[in-house]
Short mmCIF file of C-alpha atoms in Angstrom, two decimals:
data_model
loop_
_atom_site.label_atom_id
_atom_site.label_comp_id
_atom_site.label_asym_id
_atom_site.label_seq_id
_atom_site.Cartn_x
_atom_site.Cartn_y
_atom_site.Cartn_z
CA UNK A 1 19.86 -14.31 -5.12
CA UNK A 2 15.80 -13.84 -5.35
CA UNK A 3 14.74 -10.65 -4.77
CA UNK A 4 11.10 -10.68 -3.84
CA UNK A 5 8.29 -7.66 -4.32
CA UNK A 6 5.51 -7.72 -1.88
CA UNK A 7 2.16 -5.76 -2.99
CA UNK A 8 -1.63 -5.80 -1.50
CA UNK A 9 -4.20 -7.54 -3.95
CA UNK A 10 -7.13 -6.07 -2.18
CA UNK A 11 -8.03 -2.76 -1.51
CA UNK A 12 -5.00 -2.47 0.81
CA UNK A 13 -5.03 -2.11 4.69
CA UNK A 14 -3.99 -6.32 4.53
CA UNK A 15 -0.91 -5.83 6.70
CA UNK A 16 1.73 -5.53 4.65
CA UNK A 17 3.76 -3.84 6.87
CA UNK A 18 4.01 -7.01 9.44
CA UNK A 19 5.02 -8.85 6.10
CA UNK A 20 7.61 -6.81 5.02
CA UNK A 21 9.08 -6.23 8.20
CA UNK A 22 9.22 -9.81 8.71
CA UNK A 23 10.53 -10.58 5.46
CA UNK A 24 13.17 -7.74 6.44
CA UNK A 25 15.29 -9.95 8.35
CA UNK A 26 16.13 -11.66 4.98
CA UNK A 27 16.83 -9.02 3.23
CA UNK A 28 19.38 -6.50 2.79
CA UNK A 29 17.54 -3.72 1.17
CA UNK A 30 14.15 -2.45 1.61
CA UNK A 31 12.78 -0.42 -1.26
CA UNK A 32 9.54 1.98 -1.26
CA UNK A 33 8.46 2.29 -4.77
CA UNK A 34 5.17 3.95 -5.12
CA UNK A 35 2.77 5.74 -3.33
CA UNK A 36 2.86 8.87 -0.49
CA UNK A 37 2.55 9.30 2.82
CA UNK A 38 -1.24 8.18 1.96
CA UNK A 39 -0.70 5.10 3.15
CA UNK A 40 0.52 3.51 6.17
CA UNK A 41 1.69 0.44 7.49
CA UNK A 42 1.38 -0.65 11.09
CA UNK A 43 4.17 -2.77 12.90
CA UNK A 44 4.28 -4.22 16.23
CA UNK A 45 7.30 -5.68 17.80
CA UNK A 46 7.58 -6.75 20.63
CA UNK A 47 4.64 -4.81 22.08
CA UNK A 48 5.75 -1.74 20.82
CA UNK A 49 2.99 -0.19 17.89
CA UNK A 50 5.17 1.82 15.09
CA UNK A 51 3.25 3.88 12.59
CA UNK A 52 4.59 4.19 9.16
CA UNK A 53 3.77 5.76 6.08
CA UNK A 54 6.54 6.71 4.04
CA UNK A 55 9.88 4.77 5.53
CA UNK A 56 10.10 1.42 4.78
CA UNK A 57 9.26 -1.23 6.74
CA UNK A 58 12.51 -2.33 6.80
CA UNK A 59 13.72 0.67 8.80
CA UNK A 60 13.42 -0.87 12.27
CA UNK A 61 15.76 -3.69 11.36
CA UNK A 62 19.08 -2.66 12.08
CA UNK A 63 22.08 -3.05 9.54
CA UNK A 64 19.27 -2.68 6.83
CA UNK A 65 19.39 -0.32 3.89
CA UNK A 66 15.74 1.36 3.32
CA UNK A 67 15.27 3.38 0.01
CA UNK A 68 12.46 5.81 -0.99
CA UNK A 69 12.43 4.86 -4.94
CA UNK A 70 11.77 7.40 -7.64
CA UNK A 71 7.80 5.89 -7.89
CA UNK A 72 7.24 7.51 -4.51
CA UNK A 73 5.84 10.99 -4.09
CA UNK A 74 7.39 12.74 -1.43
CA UNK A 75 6.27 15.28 1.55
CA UNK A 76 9.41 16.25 2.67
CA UNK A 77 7.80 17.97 5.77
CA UNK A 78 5.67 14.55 6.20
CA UNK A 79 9.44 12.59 6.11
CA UNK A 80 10.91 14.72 8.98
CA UNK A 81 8.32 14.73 10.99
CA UNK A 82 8.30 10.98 10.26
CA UNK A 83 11.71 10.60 10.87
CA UNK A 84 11.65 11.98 13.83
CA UNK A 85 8.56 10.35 15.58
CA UNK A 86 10.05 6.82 15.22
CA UNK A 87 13.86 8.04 16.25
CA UNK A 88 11.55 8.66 19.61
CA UNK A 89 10.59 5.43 19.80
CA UNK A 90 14.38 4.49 19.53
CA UNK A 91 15.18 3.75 15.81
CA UNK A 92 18.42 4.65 14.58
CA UNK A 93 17.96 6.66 11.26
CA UNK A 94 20.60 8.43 9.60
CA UNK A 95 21.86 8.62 5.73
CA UNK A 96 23.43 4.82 6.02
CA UNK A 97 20.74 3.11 6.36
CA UNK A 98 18.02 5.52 4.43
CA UNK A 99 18.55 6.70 0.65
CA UNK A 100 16.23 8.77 -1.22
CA UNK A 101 15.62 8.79 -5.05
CA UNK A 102 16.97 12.28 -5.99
CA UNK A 103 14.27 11.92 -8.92
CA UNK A 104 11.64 11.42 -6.67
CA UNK A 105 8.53 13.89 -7.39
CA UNK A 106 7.66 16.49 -3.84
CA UNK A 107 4.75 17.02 -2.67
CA UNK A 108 4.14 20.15 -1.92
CA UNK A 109 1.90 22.42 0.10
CA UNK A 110 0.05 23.19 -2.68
CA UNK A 111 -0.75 19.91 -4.01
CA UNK A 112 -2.81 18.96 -0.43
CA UNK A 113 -4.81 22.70 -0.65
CA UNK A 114 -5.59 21.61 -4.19
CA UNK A 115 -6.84 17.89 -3.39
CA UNK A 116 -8.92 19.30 -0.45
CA UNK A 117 -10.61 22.04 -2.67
CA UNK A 118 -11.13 19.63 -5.26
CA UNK A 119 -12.82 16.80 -2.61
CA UNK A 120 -15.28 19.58 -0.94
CA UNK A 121 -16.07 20.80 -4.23
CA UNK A 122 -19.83 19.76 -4.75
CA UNK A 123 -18.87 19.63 -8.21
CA UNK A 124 -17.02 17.06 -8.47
CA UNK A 125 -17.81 12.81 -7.54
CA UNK A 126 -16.23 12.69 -4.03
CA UNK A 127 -13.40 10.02 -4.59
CA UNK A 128 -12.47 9.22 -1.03
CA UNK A 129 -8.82 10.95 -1.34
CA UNK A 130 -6.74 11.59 2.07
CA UNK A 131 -6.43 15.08 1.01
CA UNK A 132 -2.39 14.35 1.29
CA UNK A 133 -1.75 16.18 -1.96
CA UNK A 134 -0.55 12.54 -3.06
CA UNK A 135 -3.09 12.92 -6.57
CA UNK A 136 -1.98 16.55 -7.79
CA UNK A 137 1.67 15.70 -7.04
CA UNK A 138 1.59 12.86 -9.62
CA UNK A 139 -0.05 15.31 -11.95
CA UNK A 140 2.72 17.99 -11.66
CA UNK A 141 4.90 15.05 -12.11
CA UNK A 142 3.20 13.70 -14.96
CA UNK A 143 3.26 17.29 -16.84
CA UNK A 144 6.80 17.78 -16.65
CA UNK A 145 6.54 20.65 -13.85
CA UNK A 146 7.36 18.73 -10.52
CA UNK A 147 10.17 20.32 -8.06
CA UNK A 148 12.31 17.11 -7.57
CA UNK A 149 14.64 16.17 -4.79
CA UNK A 150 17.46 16.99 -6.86
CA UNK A 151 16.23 20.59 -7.31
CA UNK A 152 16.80 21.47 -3.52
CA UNK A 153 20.20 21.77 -4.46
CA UNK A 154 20.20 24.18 -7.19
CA UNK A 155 18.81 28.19 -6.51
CA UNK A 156 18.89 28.72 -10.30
CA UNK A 157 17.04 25.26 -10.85
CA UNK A 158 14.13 25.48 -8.36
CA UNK A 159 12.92 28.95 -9.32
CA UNK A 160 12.52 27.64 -12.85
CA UNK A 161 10.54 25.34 -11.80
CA UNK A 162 8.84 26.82 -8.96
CA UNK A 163 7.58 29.30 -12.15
CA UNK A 164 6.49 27.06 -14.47
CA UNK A 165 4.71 25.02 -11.23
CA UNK A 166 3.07 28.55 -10.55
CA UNK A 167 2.18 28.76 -14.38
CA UNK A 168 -0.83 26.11 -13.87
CA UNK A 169 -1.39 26.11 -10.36
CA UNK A 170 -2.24 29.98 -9.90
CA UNK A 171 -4.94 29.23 -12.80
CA UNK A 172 -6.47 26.31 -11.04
CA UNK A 173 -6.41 28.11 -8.11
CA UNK A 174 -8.19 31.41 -9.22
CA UNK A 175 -10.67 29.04 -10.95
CA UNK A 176 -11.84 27.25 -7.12
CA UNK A 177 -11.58 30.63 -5.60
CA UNK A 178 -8.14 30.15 -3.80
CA UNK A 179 -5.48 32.68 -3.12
CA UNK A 180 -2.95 32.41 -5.85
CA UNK A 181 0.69 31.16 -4.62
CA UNK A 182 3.45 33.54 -3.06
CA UNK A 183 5.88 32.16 -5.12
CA UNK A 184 8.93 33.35 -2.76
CA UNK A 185 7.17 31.98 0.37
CA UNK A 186 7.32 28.39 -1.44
CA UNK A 187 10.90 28.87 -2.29
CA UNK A 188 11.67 30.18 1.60
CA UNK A 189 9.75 27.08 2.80
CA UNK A 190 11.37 24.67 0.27
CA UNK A 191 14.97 26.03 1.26
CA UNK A 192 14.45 25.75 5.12
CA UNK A 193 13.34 21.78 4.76
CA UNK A 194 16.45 20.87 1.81
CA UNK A 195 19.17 20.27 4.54
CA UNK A 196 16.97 18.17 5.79
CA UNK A 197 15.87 15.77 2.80
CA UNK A 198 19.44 16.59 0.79
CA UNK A 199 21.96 13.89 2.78
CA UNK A 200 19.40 11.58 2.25
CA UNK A 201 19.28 11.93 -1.73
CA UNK A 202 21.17 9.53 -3.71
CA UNK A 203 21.48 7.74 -7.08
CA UNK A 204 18.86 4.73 -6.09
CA UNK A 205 19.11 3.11 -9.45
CA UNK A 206 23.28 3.33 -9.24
CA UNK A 207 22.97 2.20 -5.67
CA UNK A 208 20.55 -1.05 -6.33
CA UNK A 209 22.22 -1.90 -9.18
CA UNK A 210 25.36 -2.52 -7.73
CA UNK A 211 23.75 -3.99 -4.24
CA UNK A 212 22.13 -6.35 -7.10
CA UNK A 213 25.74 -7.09 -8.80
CA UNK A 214 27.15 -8.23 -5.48
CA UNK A 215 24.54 -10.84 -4.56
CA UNK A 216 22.23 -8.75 -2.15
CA UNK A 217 18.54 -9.46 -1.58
CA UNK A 218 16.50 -6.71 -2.30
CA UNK A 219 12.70 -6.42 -1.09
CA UNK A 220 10.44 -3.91 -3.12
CA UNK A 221 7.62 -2.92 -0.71
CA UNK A 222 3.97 -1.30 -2.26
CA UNK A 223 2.01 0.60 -0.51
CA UNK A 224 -2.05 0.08 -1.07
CA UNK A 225 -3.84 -2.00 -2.41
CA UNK A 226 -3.83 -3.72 -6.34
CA UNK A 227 -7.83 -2.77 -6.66
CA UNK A 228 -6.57 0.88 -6.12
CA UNK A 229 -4.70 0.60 -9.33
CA UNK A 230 -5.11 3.53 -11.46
CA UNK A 231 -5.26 1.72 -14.82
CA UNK A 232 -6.90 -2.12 -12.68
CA UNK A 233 -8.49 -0.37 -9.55
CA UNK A 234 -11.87 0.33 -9.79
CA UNK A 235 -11.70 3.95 -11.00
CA UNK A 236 -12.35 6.37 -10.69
CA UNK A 237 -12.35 5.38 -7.08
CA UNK A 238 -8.80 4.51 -6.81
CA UNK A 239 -5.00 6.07 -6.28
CA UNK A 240 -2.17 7.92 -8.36
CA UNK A 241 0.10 5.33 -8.48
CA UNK A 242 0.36 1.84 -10.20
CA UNK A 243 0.08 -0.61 -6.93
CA UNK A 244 0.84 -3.82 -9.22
CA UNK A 245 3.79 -5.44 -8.98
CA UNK A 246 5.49 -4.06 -12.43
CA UNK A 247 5.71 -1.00 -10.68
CA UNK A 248 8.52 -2.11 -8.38
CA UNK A 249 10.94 -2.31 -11.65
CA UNK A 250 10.10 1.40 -12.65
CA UNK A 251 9.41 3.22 -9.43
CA UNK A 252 12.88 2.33 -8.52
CA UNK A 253 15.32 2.19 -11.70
CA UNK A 254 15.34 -1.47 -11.83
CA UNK A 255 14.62 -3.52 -15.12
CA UNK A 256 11.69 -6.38 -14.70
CA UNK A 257 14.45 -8.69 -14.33
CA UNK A 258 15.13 -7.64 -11.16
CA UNK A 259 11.82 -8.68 -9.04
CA UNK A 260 11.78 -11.95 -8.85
CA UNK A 261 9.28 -13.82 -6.28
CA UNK A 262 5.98 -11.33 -6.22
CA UNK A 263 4.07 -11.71 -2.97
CA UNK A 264 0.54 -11.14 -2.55
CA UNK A 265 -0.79 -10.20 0.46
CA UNK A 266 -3.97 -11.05 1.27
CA UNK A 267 -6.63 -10.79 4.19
CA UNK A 268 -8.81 -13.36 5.10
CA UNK A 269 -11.63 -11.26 4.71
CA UNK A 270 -12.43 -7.84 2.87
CA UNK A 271 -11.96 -4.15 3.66
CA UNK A 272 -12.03 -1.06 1.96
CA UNK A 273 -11.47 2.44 2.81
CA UNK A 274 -13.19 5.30 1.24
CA UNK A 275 -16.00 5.58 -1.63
CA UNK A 276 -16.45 3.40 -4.29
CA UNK A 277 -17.58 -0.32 -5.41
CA UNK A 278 -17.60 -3.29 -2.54
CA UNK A 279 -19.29 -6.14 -3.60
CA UNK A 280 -19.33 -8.41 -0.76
CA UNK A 281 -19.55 -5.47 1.56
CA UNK A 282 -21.79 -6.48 4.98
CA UNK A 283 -23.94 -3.68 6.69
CA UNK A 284 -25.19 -6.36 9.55
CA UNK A 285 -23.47 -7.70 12.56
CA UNK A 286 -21.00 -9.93 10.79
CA UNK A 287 -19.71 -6.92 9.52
CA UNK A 288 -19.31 -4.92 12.85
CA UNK A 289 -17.88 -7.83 13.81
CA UNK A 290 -15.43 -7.79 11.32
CA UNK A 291 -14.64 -4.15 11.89
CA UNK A 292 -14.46 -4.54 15.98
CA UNK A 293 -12.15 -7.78 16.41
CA UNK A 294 -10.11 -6.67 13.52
CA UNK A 295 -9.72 -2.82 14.22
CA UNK A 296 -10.47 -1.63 10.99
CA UNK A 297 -9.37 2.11 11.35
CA UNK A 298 -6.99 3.48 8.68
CA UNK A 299 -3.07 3.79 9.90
CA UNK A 300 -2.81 7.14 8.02
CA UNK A 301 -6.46 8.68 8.30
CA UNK A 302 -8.13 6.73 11.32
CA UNK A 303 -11.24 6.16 8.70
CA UNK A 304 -13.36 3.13 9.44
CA UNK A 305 -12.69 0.75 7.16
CA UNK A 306 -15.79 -0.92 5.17
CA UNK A 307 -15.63 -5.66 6.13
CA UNK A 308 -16.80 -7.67 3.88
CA UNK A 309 -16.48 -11.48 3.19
CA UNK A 310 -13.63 -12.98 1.61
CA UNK A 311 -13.76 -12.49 -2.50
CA UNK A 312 -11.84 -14.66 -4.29
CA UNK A 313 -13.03 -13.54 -7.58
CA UNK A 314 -11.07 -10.14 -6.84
CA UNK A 315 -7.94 -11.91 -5.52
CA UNK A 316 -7.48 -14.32 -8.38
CA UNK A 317 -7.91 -11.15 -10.82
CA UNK A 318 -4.93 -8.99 -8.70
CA UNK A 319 -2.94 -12.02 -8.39
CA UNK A 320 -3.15 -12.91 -12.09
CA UNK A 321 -2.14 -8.91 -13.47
CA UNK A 322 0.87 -8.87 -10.37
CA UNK A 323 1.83 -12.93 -11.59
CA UNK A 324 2.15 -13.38 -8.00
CA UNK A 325 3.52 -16.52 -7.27
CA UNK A 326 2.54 -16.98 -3.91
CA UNK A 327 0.44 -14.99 -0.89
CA UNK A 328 0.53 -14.23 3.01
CA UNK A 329 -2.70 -14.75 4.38
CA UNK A 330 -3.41 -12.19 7.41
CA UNK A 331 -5.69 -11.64 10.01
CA UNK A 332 -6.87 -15.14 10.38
CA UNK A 333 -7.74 -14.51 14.35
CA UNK A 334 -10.34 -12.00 13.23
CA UNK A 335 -12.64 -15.21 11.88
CA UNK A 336 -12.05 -16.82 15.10
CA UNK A 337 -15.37 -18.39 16.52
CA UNK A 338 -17.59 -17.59 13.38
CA UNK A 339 -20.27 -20.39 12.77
CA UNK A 340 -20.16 -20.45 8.96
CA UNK A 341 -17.86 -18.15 6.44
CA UNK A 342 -18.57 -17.18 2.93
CA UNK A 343 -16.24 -16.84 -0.11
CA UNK A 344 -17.83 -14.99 -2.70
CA UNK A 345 -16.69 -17.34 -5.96
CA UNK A 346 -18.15 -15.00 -8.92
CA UNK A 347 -20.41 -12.36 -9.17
CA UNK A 348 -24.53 -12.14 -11.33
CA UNK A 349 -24.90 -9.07 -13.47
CA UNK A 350 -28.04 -8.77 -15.71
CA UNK A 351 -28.37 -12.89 -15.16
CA UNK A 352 -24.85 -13.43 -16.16
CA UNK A 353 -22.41 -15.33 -14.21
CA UNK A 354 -19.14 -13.33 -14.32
CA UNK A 355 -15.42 -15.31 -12.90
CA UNK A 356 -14.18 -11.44 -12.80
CA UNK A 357 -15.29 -7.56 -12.04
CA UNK A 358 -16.08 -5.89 -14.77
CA UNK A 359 -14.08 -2.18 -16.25
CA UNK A 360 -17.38 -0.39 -16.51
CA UNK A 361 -17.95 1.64 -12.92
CA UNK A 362 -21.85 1.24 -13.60
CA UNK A 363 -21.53 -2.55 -13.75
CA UNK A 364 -18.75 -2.76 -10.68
CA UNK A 365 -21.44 -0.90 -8.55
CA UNK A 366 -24.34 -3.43 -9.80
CA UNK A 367 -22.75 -7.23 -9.83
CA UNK A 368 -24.07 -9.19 -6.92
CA UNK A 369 -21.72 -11.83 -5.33
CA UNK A 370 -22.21 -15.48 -5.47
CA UNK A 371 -21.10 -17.01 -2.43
CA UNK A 372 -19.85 -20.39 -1.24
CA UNK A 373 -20.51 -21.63 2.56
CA UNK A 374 -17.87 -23.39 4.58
CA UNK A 375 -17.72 -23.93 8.34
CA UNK A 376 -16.27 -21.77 10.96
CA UNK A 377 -14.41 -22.65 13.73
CA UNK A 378 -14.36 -22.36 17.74
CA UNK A 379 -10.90 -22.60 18.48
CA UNK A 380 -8.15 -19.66 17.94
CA UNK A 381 -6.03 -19.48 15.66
CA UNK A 382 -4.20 -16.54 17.42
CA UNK A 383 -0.35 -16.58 17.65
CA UNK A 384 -0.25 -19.63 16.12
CA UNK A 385 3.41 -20.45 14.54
CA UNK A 386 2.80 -23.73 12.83
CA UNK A 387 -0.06 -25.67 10.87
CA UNK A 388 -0.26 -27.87 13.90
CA UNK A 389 -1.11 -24.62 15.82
CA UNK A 390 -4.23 -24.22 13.43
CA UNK A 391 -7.55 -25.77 13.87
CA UNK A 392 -8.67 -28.70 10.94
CA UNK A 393 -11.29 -26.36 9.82
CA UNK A 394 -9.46 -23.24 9.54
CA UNK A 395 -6.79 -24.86 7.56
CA UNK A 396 -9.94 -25.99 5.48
CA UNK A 397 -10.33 -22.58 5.01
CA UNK A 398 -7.12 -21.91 3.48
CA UNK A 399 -6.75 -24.95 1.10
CA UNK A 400 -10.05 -23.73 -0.36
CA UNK A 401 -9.15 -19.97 -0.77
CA UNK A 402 -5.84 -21.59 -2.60
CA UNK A 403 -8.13 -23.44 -4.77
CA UNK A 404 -10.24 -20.23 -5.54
CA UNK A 405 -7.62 -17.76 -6.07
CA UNK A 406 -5.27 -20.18 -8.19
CA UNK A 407 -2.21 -19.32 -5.95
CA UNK A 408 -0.75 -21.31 -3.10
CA UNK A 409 -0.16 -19.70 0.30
CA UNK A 410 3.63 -19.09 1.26
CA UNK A 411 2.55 -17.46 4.54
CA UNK A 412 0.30 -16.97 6.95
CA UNK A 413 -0.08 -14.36 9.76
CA UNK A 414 -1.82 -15.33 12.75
CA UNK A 415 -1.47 -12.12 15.10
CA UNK A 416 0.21 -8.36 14.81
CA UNK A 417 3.18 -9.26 16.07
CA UNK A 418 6.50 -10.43 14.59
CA UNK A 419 6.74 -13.50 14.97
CA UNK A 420 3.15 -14.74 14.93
CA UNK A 421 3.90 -16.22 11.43
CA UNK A 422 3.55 -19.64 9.90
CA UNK A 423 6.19 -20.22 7.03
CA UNK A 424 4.69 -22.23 4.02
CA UNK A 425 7.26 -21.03 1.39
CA UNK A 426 10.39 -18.73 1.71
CA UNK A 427 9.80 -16.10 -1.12
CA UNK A 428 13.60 -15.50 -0.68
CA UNK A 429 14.67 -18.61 -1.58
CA UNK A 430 16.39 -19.60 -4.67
#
């Protein structure tokens, strides 16, 4: 059987969620494997808007198994509260059909006091950070002092950690003026929230291995975007986390093997949340626009989110590092009854023509896009379920983004909901 891994190859925000959810129904398990409750994902079904940020998509699909990989940095507090939110809306969500990594990294209430201090610092280049923690957690993780799932279980186990956690962190801390940690109140806190995470834990790796064995589809869900990458984003301005695909295999105890179709998902425009290099970003009225029809607030942080025109220069580069094999195009409604589009096609620096963005922050902030007019269309393209459904031009549209970004389109969402999707290519199929 395929399994298929779905990432973002923009900046994220590109509705993945819709995608992964919809893909769901195919599937039999739903794997998280990097990322923390920074990010969210937005599903609506049948009406009904469900906010998500760190349970799988695939949660609201009954007789489903959603896991929390080891790649994943977890808020335990975050994932109850979570947890219990969308049981409210009327999702059934209980150890059977959630498993968490018991090597996945916590984050803890330190790591968000630290990120905060660190992003009001004047300092230190703002970065754009949610201020979740998500950034210091991988750190702990990273030098070998993180409190792990697995540790809830064991008195003897957390304090050693909780003191060698304390070790750095009370030295950071003295250094930006904070009060150092009460190491006791962390352990109280971390005790009262284990019975909580604890039937969730589980051997993920042991688990998807045998689901693999036994013929079951497994879909690897990312969370951001691949231009948030922390070695291929456009750092510094970017996450933690590796958001490309090869991440799926390691941020949940899979070999490479194991993902088979990779899944791009890709708006039909451009957004971006937080600081850093945009080159196609629009300050005008097309970019209000943008922003207005497409309600371009962050899921997690309820940020405005920066429009810009379509960049196929940046798409082809994501989809060539993930070796996507095929994207979902979303958010085609928002272009609805534009006179003329633009596709930026490569970018001047220094009266060079570049086909890709340059490593060098100075130069990402400088290249100027190149851009490529095609017609608009009147007509909407909203709800729309088939290519019949689609105006002449806006299928235009597509067959020249496929052209530009060297990858054919497998999907395409016309609208929020569920079903509003046209079906190109089953990434599930063998």
């Amino acid at each position: 059987m395929a399994n298929v891994a779905v990432i973002g190859t923009q900046w994220g925000d590109e509705g993945k969620g819709k995608i992964v959810d919809w893909l769901s129904e195919r599937a039999d398990v739903i794997a998280r494997f990097q990322g923390g409750h920074n990010a969210g994902h937005t599903l609506v079904i049948d009406g009904t808007v469900y906010k998500l940020s760190l349970l799988p998509s695939g949660i609201l699909r009954p007789g489903k198994l959603s896991v929390i990989g080891n790649g994943v940095v977890l808020d335990p507090w975050a994932l109850v509260d979570e947890i219990a939110r969308i049981e409210a809306q009327g999702a059934s969500i209980s150890p059977e059909n959630l498993m968490i990594a018991e090597n996945a990294p916590l984050i803890l209430p330190v790591h968000g006091e630290l990120d905060r201090a660190r992003e009001a610092s004047n300092s230190v280049a703002k970065i754009g950070t949610t201020g979740r923690g998500i950034g210091p957690a991988y750190e702990d993780k990273v030098g070998r002092r993180a409190i792990r799932v697995a540790d809830l279980a064991d008195e003897a186990t957390l304090d050693a950690r909780i003191g060698r956690l304390l070790t750095h962190h009370n030295a950071l801390r003295r250094g930006l003026g904070l009060e150092e940690i009460d190491g006791a109140a962390l352990k109280a806190q971390l005790l009262e929230i284990a019975p909580k995470i604890l039937p969730y834990a589980a051997p993920v790796w042991k688990v998807l291995d045998e689901k693999r064995r036994a013929g079951s589809r497994i879909l690897f869900e990312g969370a951001q975007g691949s231009l948030l990458d922390v070695d291929f984003g456009t750092y510094p301005f970017v996450t933690s986390s590796t958001t490309l695909s090869g991440m799926a295999a390691t941020g949940t105890g899979m070999g490479p093997g194991a993902v088979g179709f990779v899944l791009g998902i890709v708006k039909a425009y451009t957004t971006r949340v937080g600081e850093g290099p945009f080159p196609c970003e629009l300050d005008d009225e097309i970019g209000r626009h943008l922003a207005d029809v497409g309600r371009e607030k962050g899921t997690v942080t309820g940020r405005n989110r920066r429009c810009g025109w379509f960049d196929a220069v940046l798409v082809r580069q994501t989809c060539a590092l993930s070796g996507v094999k095929g994207i979902a195009l979303t958010k085609m409604d928002v272009l609805d009854g534009l006179d003329e589009l633009k596709i930026c096609t490569g970018y001047r620096l220094d009266g060079e023509v570049l086909d890709y963005l340059p490593t060098a922050a100075e130069a990402q902030a400088r290249v100027e896009p190149i851009y490529e007019v095609i017609a608009g269309w009147k007509e909407s393209t909203q709800g729309a379920r088939s290519w019949a459904d689609l105006p002449a031009q806006a299928i235009k549209y597509v067959r020249r983004i496929e052209e530009l970004i060297r990858c054919p389109v497998a999907l395409v969402s016309t609208s929020p909901e569920r079903e509003d999707t046209i079906l190109v290519t089953d990434p599930f199929a063998d």
